[in-house]
N, CA, C and O of each residue as an XYZ file, in Angstrom:
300
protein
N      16.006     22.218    -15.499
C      15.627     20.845    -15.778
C      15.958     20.481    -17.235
O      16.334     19.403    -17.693
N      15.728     21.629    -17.833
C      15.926     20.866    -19.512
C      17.426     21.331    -19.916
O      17.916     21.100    -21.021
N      17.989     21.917    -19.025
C      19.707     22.005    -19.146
C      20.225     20.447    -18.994
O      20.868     19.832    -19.844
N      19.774     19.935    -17.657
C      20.178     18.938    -16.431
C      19.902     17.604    -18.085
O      20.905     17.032    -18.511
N      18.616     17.352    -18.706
C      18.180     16.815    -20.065
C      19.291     16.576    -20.893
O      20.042     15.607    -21.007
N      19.214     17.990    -21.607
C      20.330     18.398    -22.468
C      21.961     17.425    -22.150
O      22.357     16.534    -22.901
N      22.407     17.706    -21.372
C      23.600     16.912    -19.978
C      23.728     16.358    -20.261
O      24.766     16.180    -20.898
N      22.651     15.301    -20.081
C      22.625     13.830    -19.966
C      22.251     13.307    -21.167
O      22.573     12.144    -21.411
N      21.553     14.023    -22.066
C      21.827     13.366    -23.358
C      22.978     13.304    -24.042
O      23.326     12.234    -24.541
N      23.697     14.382    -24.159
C      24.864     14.652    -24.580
C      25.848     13.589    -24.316
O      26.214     12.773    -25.162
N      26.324     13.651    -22.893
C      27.077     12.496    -22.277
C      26.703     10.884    -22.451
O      27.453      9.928    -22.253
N      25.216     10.874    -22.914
C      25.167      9.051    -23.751
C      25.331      9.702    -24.937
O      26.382      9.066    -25.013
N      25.320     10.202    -25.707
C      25.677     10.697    -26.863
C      26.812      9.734    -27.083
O      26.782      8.595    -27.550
N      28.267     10.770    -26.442
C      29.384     10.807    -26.562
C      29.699      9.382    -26.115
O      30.194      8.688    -27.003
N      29.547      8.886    -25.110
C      29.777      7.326    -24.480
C      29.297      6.297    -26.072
O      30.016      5.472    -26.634
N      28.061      6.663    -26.415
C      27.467      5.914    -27.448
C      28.759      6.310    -29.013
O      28.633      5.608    -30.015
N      29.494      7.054    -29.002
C      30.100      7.143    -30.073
C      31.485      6.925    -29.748
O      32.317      6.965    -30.653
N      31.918      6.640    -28.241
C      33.341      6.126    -28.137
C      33.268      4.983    -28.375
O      34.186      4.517    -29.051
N      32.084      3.994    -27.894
C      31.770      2.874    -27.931
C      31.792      1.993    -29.197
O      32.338      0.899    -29.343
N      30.873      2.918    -30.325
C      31.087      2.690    -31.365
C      32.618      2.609    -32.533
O      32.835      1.902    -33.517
N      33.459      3.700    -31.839
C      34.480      3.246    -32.563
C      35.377      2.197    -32.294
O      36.097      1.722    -33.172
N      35.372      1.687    -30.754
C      35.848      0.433    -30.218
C      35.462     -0.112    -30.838
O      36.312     -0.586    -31.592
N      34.251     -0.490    -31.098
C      33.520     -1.512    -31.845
C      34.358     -1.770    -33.281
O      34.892     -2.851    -33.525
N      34.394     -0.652    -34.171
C      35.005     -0.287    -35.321
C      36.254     -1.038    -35.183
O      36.452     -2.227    -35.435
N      37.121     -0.086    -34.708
C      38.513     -0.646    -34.323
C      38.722     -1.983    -34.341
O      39.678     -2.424    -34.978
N      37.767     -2.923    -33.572
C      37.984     -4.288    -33.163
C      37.339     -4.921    -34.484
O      36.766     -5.982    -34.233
N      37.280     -4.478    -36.035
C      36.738     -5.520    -36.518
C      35.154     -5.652    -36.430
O      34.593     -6.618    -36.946
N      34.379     -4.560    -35.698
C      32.845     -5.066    -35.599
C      32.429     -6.127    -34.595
O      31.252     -6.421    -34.382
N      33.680     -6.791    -33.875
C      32.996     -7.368    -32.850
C      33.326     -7.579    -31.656
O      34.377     -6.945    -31.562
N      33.070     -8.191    -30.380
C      33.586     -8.046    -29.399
C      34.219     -9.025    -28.569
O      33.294     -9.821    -28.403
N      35.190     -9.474    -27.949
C      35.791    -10.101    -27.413
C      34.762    -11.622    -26.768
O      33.593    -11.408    -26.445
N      35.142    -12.560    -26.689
C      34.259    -13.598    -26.452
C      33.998    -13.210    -24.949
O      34.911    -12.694    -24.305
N      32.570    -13.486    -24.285
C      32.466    -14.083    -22.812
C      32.890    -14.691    -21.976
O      33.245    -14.371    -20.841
N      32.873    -16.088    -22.753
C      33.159    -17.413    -22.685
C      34.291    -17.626    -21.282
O      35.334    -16.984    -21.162
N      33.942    -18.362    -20.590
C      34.970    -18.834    -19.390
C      36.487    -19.768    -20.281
O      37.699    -19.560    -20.332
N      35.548    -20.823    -20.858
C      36.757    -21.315    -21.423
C      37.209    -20.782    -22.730
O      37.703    -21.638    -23.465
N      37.161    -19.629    -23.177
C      37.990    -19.065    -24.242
C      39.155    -17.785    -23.643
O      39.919    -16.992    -24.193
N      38.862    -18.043    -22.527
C      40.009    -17.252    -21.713
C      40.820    -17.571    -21.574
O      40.802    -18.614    -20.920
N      42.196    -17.083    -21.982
C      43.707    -17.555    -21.640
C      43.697    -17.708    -20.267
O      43.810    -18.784    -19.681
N      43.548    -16.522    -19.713
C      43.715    -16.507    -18.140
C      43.080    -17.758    -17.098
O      43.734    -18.209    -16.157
N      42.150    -18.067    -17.335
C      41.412    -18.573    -17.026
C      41.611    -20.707    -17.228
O      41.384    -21.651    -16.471
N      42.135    -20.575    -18.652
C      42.696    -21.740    -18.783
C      44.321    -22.149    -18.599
O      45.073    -23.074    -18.908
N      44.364    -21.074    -18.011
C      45.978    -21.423    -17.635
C      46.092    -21.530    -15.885
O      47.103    -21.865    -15.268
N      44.557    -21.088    -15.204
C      44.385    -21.666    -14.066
C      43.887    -22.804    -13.838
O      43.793    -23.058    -12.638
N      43.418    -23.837    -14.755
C      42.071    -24.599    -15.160
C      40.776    -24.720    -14.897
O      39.962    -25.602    -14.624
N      40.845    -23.139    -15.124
C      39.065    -23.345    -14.746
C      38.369    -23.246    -16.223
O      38.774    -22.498    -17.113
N      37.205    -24.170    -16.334
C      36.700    -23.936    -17.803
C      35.247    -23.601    -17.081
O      35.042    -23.337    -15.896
N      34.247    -23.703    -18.246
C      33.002    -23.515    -18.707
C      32.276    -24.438    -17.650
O      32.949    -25.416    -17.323
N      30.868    -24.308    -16.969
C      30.342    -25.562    -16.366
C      29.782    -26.825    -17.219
O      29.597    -27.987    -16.857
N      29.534    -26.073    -18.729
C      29.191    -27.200    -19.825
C      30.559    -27.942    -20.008
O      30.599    -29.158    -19.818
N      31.677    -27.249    -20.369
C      32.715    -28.761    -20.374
C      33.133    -29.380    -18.955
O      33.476    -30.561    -18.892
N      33.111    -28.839    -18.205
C      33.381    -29.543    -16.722
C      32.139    -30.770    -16.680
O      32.533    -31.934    -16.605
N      30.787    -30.532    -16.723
C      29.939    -31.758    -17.029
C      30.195    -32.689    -17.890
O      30.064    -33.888    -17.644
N      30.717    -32.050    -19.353
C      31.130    -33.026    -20.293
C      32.216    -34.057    -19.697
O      31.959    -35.253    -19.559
N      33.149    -33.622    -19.440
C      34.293    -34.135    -18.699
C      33.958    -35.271    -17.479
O      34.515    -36.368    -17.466
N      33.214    -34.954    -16.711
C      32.598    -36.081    -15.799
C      32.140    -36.864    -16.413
O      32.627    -37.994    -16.367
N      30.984    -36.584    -17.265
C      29.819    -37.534    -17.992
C      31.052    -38.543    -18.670
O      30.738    -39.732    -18.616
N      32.134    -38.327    -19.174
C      32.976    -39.260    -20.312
C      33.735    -40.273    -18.946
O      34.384    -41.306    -19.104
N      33.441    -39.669    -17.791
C      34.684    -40.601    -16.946
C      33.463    -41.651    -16.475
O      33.761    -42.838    -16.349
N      32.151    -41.232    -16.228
C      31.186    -42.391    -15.823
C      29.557    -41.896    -16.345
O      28.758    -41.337    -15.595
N      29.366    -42.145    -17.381
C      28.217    -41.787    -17.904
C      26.860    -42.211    -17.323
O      25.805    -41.630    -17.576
N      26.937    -42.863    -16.834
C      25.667    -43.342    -15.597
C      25.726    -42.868    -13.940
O      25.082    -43.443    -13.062
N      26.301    -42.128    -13.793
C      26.455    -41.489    -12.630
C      25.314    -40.535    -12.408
O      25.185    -39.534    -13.112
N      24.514    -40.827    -11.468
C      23.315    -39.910    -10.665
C      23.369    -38.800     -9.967
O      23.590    -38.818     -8.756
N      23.209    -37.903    -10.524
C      23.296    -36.150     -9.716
C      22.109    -36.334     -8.627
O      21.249    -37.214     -8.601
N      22.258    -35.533     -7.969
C      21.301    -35.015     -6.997
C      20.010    -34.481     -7.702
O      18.841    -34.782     -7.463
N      20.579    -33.502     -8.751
C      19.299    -32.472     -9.435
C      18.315    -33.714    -10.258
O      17.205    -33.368    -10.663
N      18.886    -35.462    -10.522
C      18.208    -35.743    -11.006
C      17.147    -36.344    -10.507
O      16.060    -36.701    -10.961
N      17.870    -36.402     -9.108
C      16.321    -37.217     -8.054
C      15.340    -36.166     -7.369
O      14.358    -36.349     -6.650
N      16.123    -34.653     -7.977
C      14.800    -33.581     -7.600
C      15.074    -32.557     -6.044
O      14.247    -31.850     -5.468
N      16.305    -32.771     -5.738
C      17.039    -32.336     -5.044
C      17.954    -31.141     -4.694
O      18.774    -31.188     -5.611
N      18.258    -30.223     -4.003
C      18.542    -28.801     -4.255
C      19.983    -29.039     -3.698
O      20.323    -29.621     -2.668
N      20.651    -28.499     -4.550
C      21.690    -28.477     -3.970
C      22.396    -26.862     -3.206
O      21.990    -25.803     -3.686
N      23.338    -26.828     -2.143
C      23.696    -25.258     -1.953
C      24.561    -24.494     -2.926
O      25.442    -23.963     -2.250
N      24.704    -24.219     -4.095
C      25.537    -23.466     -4.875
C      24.639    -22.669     -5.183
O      24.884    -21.722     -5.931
């Protein structure tokens, strides 16, 4: 049991110090999340659901969602 311990500490050990030099390597930080800061992603046009709302809201800013009359939608 305290071999099986030993193991498994070791191995986050090592994971925890490859990790860290990625980290290093890159400058200290890590690649964005972000939907729309993706090349890939904007070269299919898919963005963020915050600018896709933005984007509607500018074509008719008084337009009534469902969620605002309290309503569920299936997504």
């Amino acid at each position: 049991m305290l071999k099986l311990s030993l193991l498994i500490a070791g191995i986050l050990v090592v994971c925890l110090l490859f990790l860290s030099v990625n980290i290093l390597l890159r400058g200290g930080q890590f690649r964005s999340q972000h939907i729309g800061q993706s090349r890939a992603m904007r070269d299919r046009g898919i963005t963020c659901v915050q600018s896709m709302d933005a984007i509607e809201r500018k074509k008719d800013p008084h337009r009534v969602t469902a969620m605002e009359h309290g309503h569920k939608t299936n997504n």
